[in-house]
Amino acid sequence: MDFYNVVERRHSVRLYQAREVEQEKLQRILEAANRAPSAGNKQAYEIILVRDLKRKWLLCEASLDQRFITEAPVVLVFLASPGRNHARYGQRGAQLYALQDATVACAYAQLAATAEGLDTCWVGAFNDDAVAAAVEAPRTMRPVAVLPIGYAAEQAAPTSRRPLNDLVQNETVRK
Ligand SMILES: Cc1cc2nc3c(=O)[nH]c(=O)nc-3n(C[C@H](O)[C@H](O)[C@H](O)COP(=O)(O)O)c2cc1C
């Protein structure tokens, strides 16, 4: 699929079929995430691959009971891992770059999933501590995104966007 078709085709899907995600597709999605840029190439994030239903329920409860998390066959949890870049970048690395590294990797995974004919929904509304506990992450790591991946069981409605002339300003920020 052409890159711009992928971007156009990606919509948030909140209803999934029980159909499994093929291992080779998942592998390519994870490899795409691993190609994402990161500050100083430190890759200050971790990806937890969740298939266990009990753990998905914990993630669901940690995320305002968003049930579709339990229905997706695969859920990826992206965590900022500041310990990986702190030595080089200090507080800026820990507080900003690690979050950005995890965010970019999740965006790559999301688009790769679309390219594979799969669907996703970025979940960010969660209790950090509860998500961290669900995946048994150490306290030093901060959950950034939960990404259910599967085959859609609904036709997602395209969403609107701000017009470019509102979003993009030439040279200065409008007051
Ligand atoms: C940082 C972030 C957090 C989000 N959190 C949630 C969420 O908790 N639950 C949900 O259903 N969608 C969530 N979304 C998906 C957005 O609602 C969705 O991307 C937006 O409405 C645009 O729709 P589209 O993805 O179909 O283009 C989140 C997206 C982002 C980027």
mmCIF file of C-alpha atoms and ligand atoms in Angstrom:
data_model
loop_
_atom_site.group_PDB
_atom_site.id
_atom_site.type_symbol
_atom_site.label_atom_id
_atom_site.label_comp_id
_atom_site.label_asym_id
_atom_site.label_seq_id
_atom_site.Cartn_x
_atom_site.Cartn_y
_atom_site.Cartn_z
ATOM 1 C CA MET A 1 0.000 0.000 0.000
ATOM 2 C CA ASP A 2 1.273 3.453 -0.917
ATOM 3 C CA PHE A 3 2.248 5.518 2.144
ATOM 4 C CA TYR A 4 -0.415 8.176 1.570
ATOM 5 C CA ASN A 5 -3.080 5.492 1.130
ATOM 6 C CA VAL A 6 -2.023 4.059 4.480
ATOM 7 C CA VAL A 7 -2.326 7.475 6.114
ATOM 8 C CA GLU A 8 -5.720 7.991 4.467
ATOM 9 C CA ARG A 9 -7.010 4.525 5.347
ATOM 10 C CA ARG A 10 -6.053 4.559 9.044
ATOM 11 C CA HIS A 11 -9.040 5.204 11.273
ATOM 12 C CA SER A 12 -9.577 4.355 14.916
ATOM 13 C CA VAL A 13 -11.428 1.057 15.201
ATOM 14 C CA ARG A 14 -13.156 0.117 18.441
ATOM 15 C CA LEU A 15 -14.704 -3.237 17.504
ATOM 16 C CA TYR A 16 -12.579 -6.248 16.502
ATOM 17 C CA GLN A 17 -13.138 -9.721 15.066
ATOM 18 C CA ALA A 18 -11.859 -12.712 17.057
ATOM 19 C CA ARG A 19 -9.574 -13.520 14.074
ATOM 20 C CA GLU A 20 -5.913 -13.839 15.081
ATOM 21 C CA VAL A 21 -3.204 -11.511 13.800
ATOM 22 C CA GLU A 22 -0.761 -13.467 11.653
ATOM 23 C CA GLN A 23 2.678 -13.771 13.257
ATOM 24 C CA GLU A 24 4.505 -12.500 10.151
ATOM 25 C CA LYS A 25 2.330 -9.376 10.083
ATOM 26 C CA LEU A 26 2.968 -8.741 13.765
ATOM 27 C CA GLN A 27 6.670 -9.215 13.172
ATOM 28 C CA ARG A 28 6.672 -6.567 10.411
ATOM 29 C CA ILE A 29 4.705 -4.179 12.625
ATOM 30 C CA LEU A 30 7.241 -4.557 15.436
ATOM 31 C CA GLU A 31 10.121 -4.150 12.991
ATOM 32 C CA ALA A 32 8.535 -0.936 11.694
ATOM 33 C CA ALA A 33 8.270 0.375 15.274
ATOM 34 C CA ASN A 34 11.926 -0.486 15.737
ATOM 35 C CA ARG A 35 12.817 1.702 12.715
ATOM 36 C CA ALA A 36 11.322 4.800 14.366
ATOM 37 C CA PRO A 37 13.701 7.652 15.119
ATOM 38 C CA SER A 38 14.643 8.345 18.741
ATOM 39 C CA ALA A 39 16.720 10.950 20.525
ATOM 40 C CA GLY A 40 20.372 10.013 20.111
ATOM 41 C CA ASN A 41 19.127 6.637 18.846
ATOM 42 C CA LYS A 42 18.760 5.636 22.502
ATOM 43 C CA GLN A 43 15.315 4.076 21.934
ATOM 44 C CA ALA A 44 14.219 5.043 25.431
ATOM 45 C CA TYR A 45 11.049 2.956 25.415
ATOM 46 C CA GLU A 46 9.842 -0.610 25.765
ATOM 47 C CA ILE A 47 7.041 -2.417 23.960
ATOM 48 C CA ILE A 48 5.069 -5.025 25.882
ATOM 49 C CA LEU A 49 3.213 -7.513 23.695
ATOM 50 C CA VAL A 50 0.006 -8.637 25.386
ATOM 51 C CA ARG A 51 -2.061 -11.625 24.257
ATOM 52 C CA ASP A 52 -3.245 -12.932 27.621
ATOM 53 C CA LEU A 53 -6.948 -12.232 28.167
ATOM 54 C CA LYS A 54 -6.608 -11.641 31.914
ATOM 55 C CA ARG A 55 -3.949 -9.024 31.287
ATOM 56 C CA LYS A 56 -6.122 -7.386 28.604
ATOM 57 C CA TRP A 57 -8.887 -7.095 31.199
ATOM 58 C CA LEU A 58 -6.456 -5.406 33.583
ATOM 59 C CA LEU A 59 -5.536 -2.978 30.797
ATOM 60 C CA CYS A 60 -9.222 -2.415 30.075
ATOM 61 C CA GLU A 61 -9.967 -1.637 33.731
ATOM 62 C CA ALA A 62 -6.951 0.651 33.835
ATOM 63 C CA SER A 63 -8.306 2.481 30.766
ATOM 64 C CA LEU A 64 -11.787 3.608 31.813
ATOM 65 C CA ASP A 65 -13.240 0.195 30.917
ATOM 66 C CA GLN A 66 -12.652 0.571 27.188
ATOM 67 C CA ARG A 67 -13.850 -2.919 26.344
ATOM 68 C CA PHE A 68 -12.415 -3.133 22.850
ATOM 69 C CA ILE A 69 -8.983 -3.576 24.449
ATOM 70 C CA THR A 70 -10.080 -7.049 25.546
ATOM 71 C CA GLU A 71 -11.440 -7.945 22.097
ATOM 72 C CA ALA A 72 -8.322 -7.209 20.062
ATOM 73 C CA PRO A 73 -6.187 -10.341 19.657
ATOM 74 C CA VAL A 74 -2.993 -8.378 20.247
ATOM 75 C CA VAL A 75 -2.363 -5.329 22.404
ATOM 76 C CA LEU A 76 0.913 -3.421 22.415
ATOM 77 C CA VAL A 77 1.796 -1.282 25.409
ATOM 78 C CA PHE A 78 4.401 1.432 24.820
ATOM 79 C CA LEU A 79 6.314 2.634 27.864
ATOM 80 C CA ALA A 80 8.812 5.452 28.152
ATOM 81 C CA SER A 81 12.015 4.093 29.623
ATOM 82 C CA PRO A 82 14.022 7.128 30.805
ATOM 83 C CA GLY A 83 16.816 4.998 32.224
ATOM 84 C CA ARG A 84 17.952 4.392 28.650
ATOM 85 C CA ASN A 85 18.718 8.016 27.822
ATOM 86 C CA HIS A 86 19.129 9.720 31.189
ATOM 87 C CA ALA A 87 22.918 9.447 31.213
ATOM 88 C CA ARG A 88 23.161 11.357 27.949
ATOM 89 C CA TYR A 89 20.246 13.752 28.168
ATOM 90 C CA GLY A 90 19.448 14.101 31.875
ATOM 91 C CA GLN A 91 16.060 15.551 32.783
ATOM 92 C CA ARG A 92 15.179 16.540 29.221
ATOM 93 C CA GLY A 93 15.779 12.992 28.107
ATOM 94 C CA ALA A 94 13.773 11.532 30.954
ATOM 95 C CA GLN A 95 10.833 13.948 30.823
ATOM 96 C CA LEU A 96 10.562 14.664 27.109
ATOM 97 C CA TYR A 97 12.629 12.487 24.771
ATOM 98 C CA ALA A 98 11.602 9.171 26.333
ATOM 99 C CA LEU A 99 7.924 10.094 25.899
ATOM 100 C CA GLN A 100 8.568 11.232 22.342
ATOM 101 C CA ASP A 101 10.547 8.085 21.509
ATOM 102 C CA ALA A 102 7.656 5.896 22.711
ATOM 103 C CA THR A 103 5.111 8.054 20.879
ATOM 104 C CA VAL A 104 6.910 7.930 17.538
ATOM 105 C CA ALA A 105 7.386 4.163 17.814
ATOM 106 C CA CYS A 106 3.674 3.712 18.505
ATOM 107 C CA ALA A 107 2.796 5.889 15.506
ATOM 108 C CA TYR A 108 5.036 3.750 13.291
ATOM 109 C CA ALA A 109 3.400 0.573 14.633
ATOM 110 C CA GLN A 110 -0.063 2.019 14.051
ATOM 111 C CA LEU A 111 0.653 2.908 10.419
ATOM 112 C CA ALA A 112 2.404 -0.417 9.810
ATOM 113 C CA ALA A 113 -0.678 -2.224 11.137
ATOM 114 C CA THR A 114 -2.808 -0.305 8.640
ATOM 115 C CA ALA A 115 -0.400 -1.220 5.842
ATOM 116 C CA GLU A 116 -0.898 -4.873 6.844
ATOM 117 C CA GLY A 117 -4.691 -4.563 6.474
ATOM 118 C CA LEU A 118 -5.185 -4.464 10.243
ATOM 119 C CA ASP A 119 -6.844 -1.877 12.427
ATOM 120 C CA THR A 120 -5.964 -0.178 15.679
ATOM 121 C CA CYS A 121 -7.045 2.444 18.151
ATOM 122 C CA TRP A 122 -4.571 4.518 20.104
ATOM 123 C CA VAL A 123 -5.619 4.433 23.761
ATOM 124 C CA GLY A 124 -4.233 7.156 25.975
ATOM 125 C CA ALA A 125 -6.996 7.577 28.535
ATOM 126 C CA PHE A 126 -5.712 5.395 31.342
ATOM 127 C CA ASN A 127 -4.393 5.377 34.859
ATOM 128 C CA ASP A 128 -0.600 5.248 34.528
ATOM 129 C CA ASP A 129 -0.023 3.194 37.665
ATOM 130 C CA ALA A 130 -2.727 0.665 36.777
ATOM 131 C CA VAL A 131 -1.351 0.162 33.238
ATOM 132 C CA ALA A 132 2.172 -0.182 34.605
ATOM 133 C CA ALA A 133 0.924 -2.743 37.149
ATOM 134 C CA ALA A 134 -0.977 -4.664 34.453
ATOM 135 C CA VAL A 135 2.246 -5.245 32.508
ATOM 136 C CA GLU A 136 4.422 -5.465 35.644
ATOM 137 C CA ALA A 137 6.568 -2.546 34.553
ATOM 138 C CA PRO A 138 9.071 -1.072 36.996
ATOM 139 C CA ARG A 139 8.210 2.296 38.556
ATOM 140 C CA THR A 140 10.858 4.027 36.463
ATOM 141 C CA MET A 141 8.836 3.445 33.280
ATOM 142 C CA ARG A 142 5.815 5.477 32.238
ATOM 143 C CA PRO A 143 3.044 4.067 30.036
ATOM 144 C CA VAL A 144 2.534 6.256 26.963
ATOM 145 C CA ALA A 145 0.094 4.368 24.760
ATOM 146 C CA VAL A 146 -1.941 1.192 24.617
ATOM 147 C CA LEU A 147 -2.476 -0.049 21.063
ATOM 148 C CA PRO A 148 -5.015 -2.817 20.386
ATOM 149 C CA ILE A 149 -4.446 -4.421 16.971
ATOM 150 C CA GLY A 150 -6.843 -6.650 15.076
ATOM 151 C CA TYR A 151 -9.224 -7.054 12.170
ATOM 152 C CA ALA A 152 -12.052 -4.556 12.237
ATOM 153 C CA ALA A 153 -15.588 -5.720 12.963
ATOM 154 C CA GLU A 154 -16.955 -2.282 12.171
ATOM 155 C CA GLN A 155 -16.636 0.305 9.441
ATOM 156 C CA ALA A 156 -14.902 3.204 11.159
ATOM 157 C CA ALA A 157 -16.265 6.610 10.244
ATOM 158 C CA PRO A 158 -13.664 9.002 8.842
ATOM 159 C CA THR A 159 -13.072 11.916 11.200
ATOM 160 C CA SER A 160 -12.671 15.581 10.302
ATOM 161 C CA ARG A 161 -9.522 17.627 10.626
ATOM 162 C CA ARG A 162 -8.706 21.304 11.027
ATOM 163 C CA PRO A 163 -8.122 22.998 7.687
ATOM 164 C CA LEU A 164 -4.448 23.364 6.876
ATOM 165 C CA ASN A 165 -4.696 27.146 6.778
ATOM 166 C CA ASP A 166 -5.785 27.041 10.424
ATOM 167 C CA LEU A 167 -3.267 24.378 11.457
ATOM 168 C CA VAL A 168 -0.224 25.818 9.665
ATOM 169 C CA GLN A 169 0.849 29.405 10.069
ATOM 170 C CA ASN A 170 3.488 31.119 8.045
ATOM 171 C CA GLU A 171 6.465 32.195 10.113
ATOM 172 C CA THR A 172 4.596 33.441 13.215
ATOM 173 C CA VAL A 173 2.103 32.060 15.690
ATOM 174 C CA ARG A 174 -1.238 33.909 15.521
ATOM 175 C CA LYS A 175 -2.402 35.265 18.844
HETATM 176 C C1 LIG B 1 -2.798 10.570 22.472
HETATM 177 C C2 LIG B 1 -4.080 9.909 22.021
HETATM 178 C C3 LIG B 1 -4.931 9.378 22.965
HETATM 179 C C4 LIG B 1 -6.095 8.720 22.556
HETATM 180 N N1 LIG B 1 -6.862 8.083 23.498
HETATM 181 C C5 LIG B 1 -7.956 7.402 23.109
HETATM 182 C C6 LIG B 1 -8.696 6.630 24.045
HETATM 183 O O1 LIG B 1 -8.354 6.511 25.212
HETATM 184 N N2 LIG B 1 -9.795 5.982 23.588
HETATM 185 C C7 LIG B 1 -10.201 6.022 22.284
HETATM 186 O O2 LIG B 1 -11.216 5.399 21.950
HETATM 187 N N3 LIG B 1 -9.502 6.728 21.352
HETATM 188 C C8 LIG B 1 -8.393 7.412 21.743
HETATM 189 N N4 LIG B 1 -7.628 8.062 20.799
HETATM 190 C C9 LIG B 1 -8.030 8.039 19.385
HETATM 191 C C10 LIG B 1 -8.634 9.380 18.960
HETATM 192 O O3 LIG B 1 -9.901 9.525 19.529
HETATM 193 C C11 LIG B 1 -8.695 9.419 17.420
HETATM 194 O O4 LIG B 1 -7.405 9.276 16.897
HETATM 195 C C12 LIG B 1 -9.298 10.727 16.914
HETATM 196 O O5 LIG B 1 -10.637 10.850 17.305
HETATM 197 C C13 LIG B 1 -9.239 10.823 15.388
HETATM 198 O O6 LIG B 1 -9.899 9.717 14.800
HETATM 199 P P1 LIG B 1 -9.127 8.722 13.815
HETATM 200 O O7 LIG B 1 -8.026 8.062 14.619
HETATM 201 O O8 LIG B 1 -10.169 7.739 13.380
HETATM 202 O O9 LIG B 1 -8.567 9.518 12.693
HETATM 203 C C14 LIG B 1 -6.454 8.696 21.183
HETATM 204 C C15 LIG B 1 -5.577 9.220 20.242
HETATM 205 C C16 LIG B 1 -4.390 9.797 20.653
HETATM 206 C C17 LIG B 1 -3.408 10.274 19.609
#
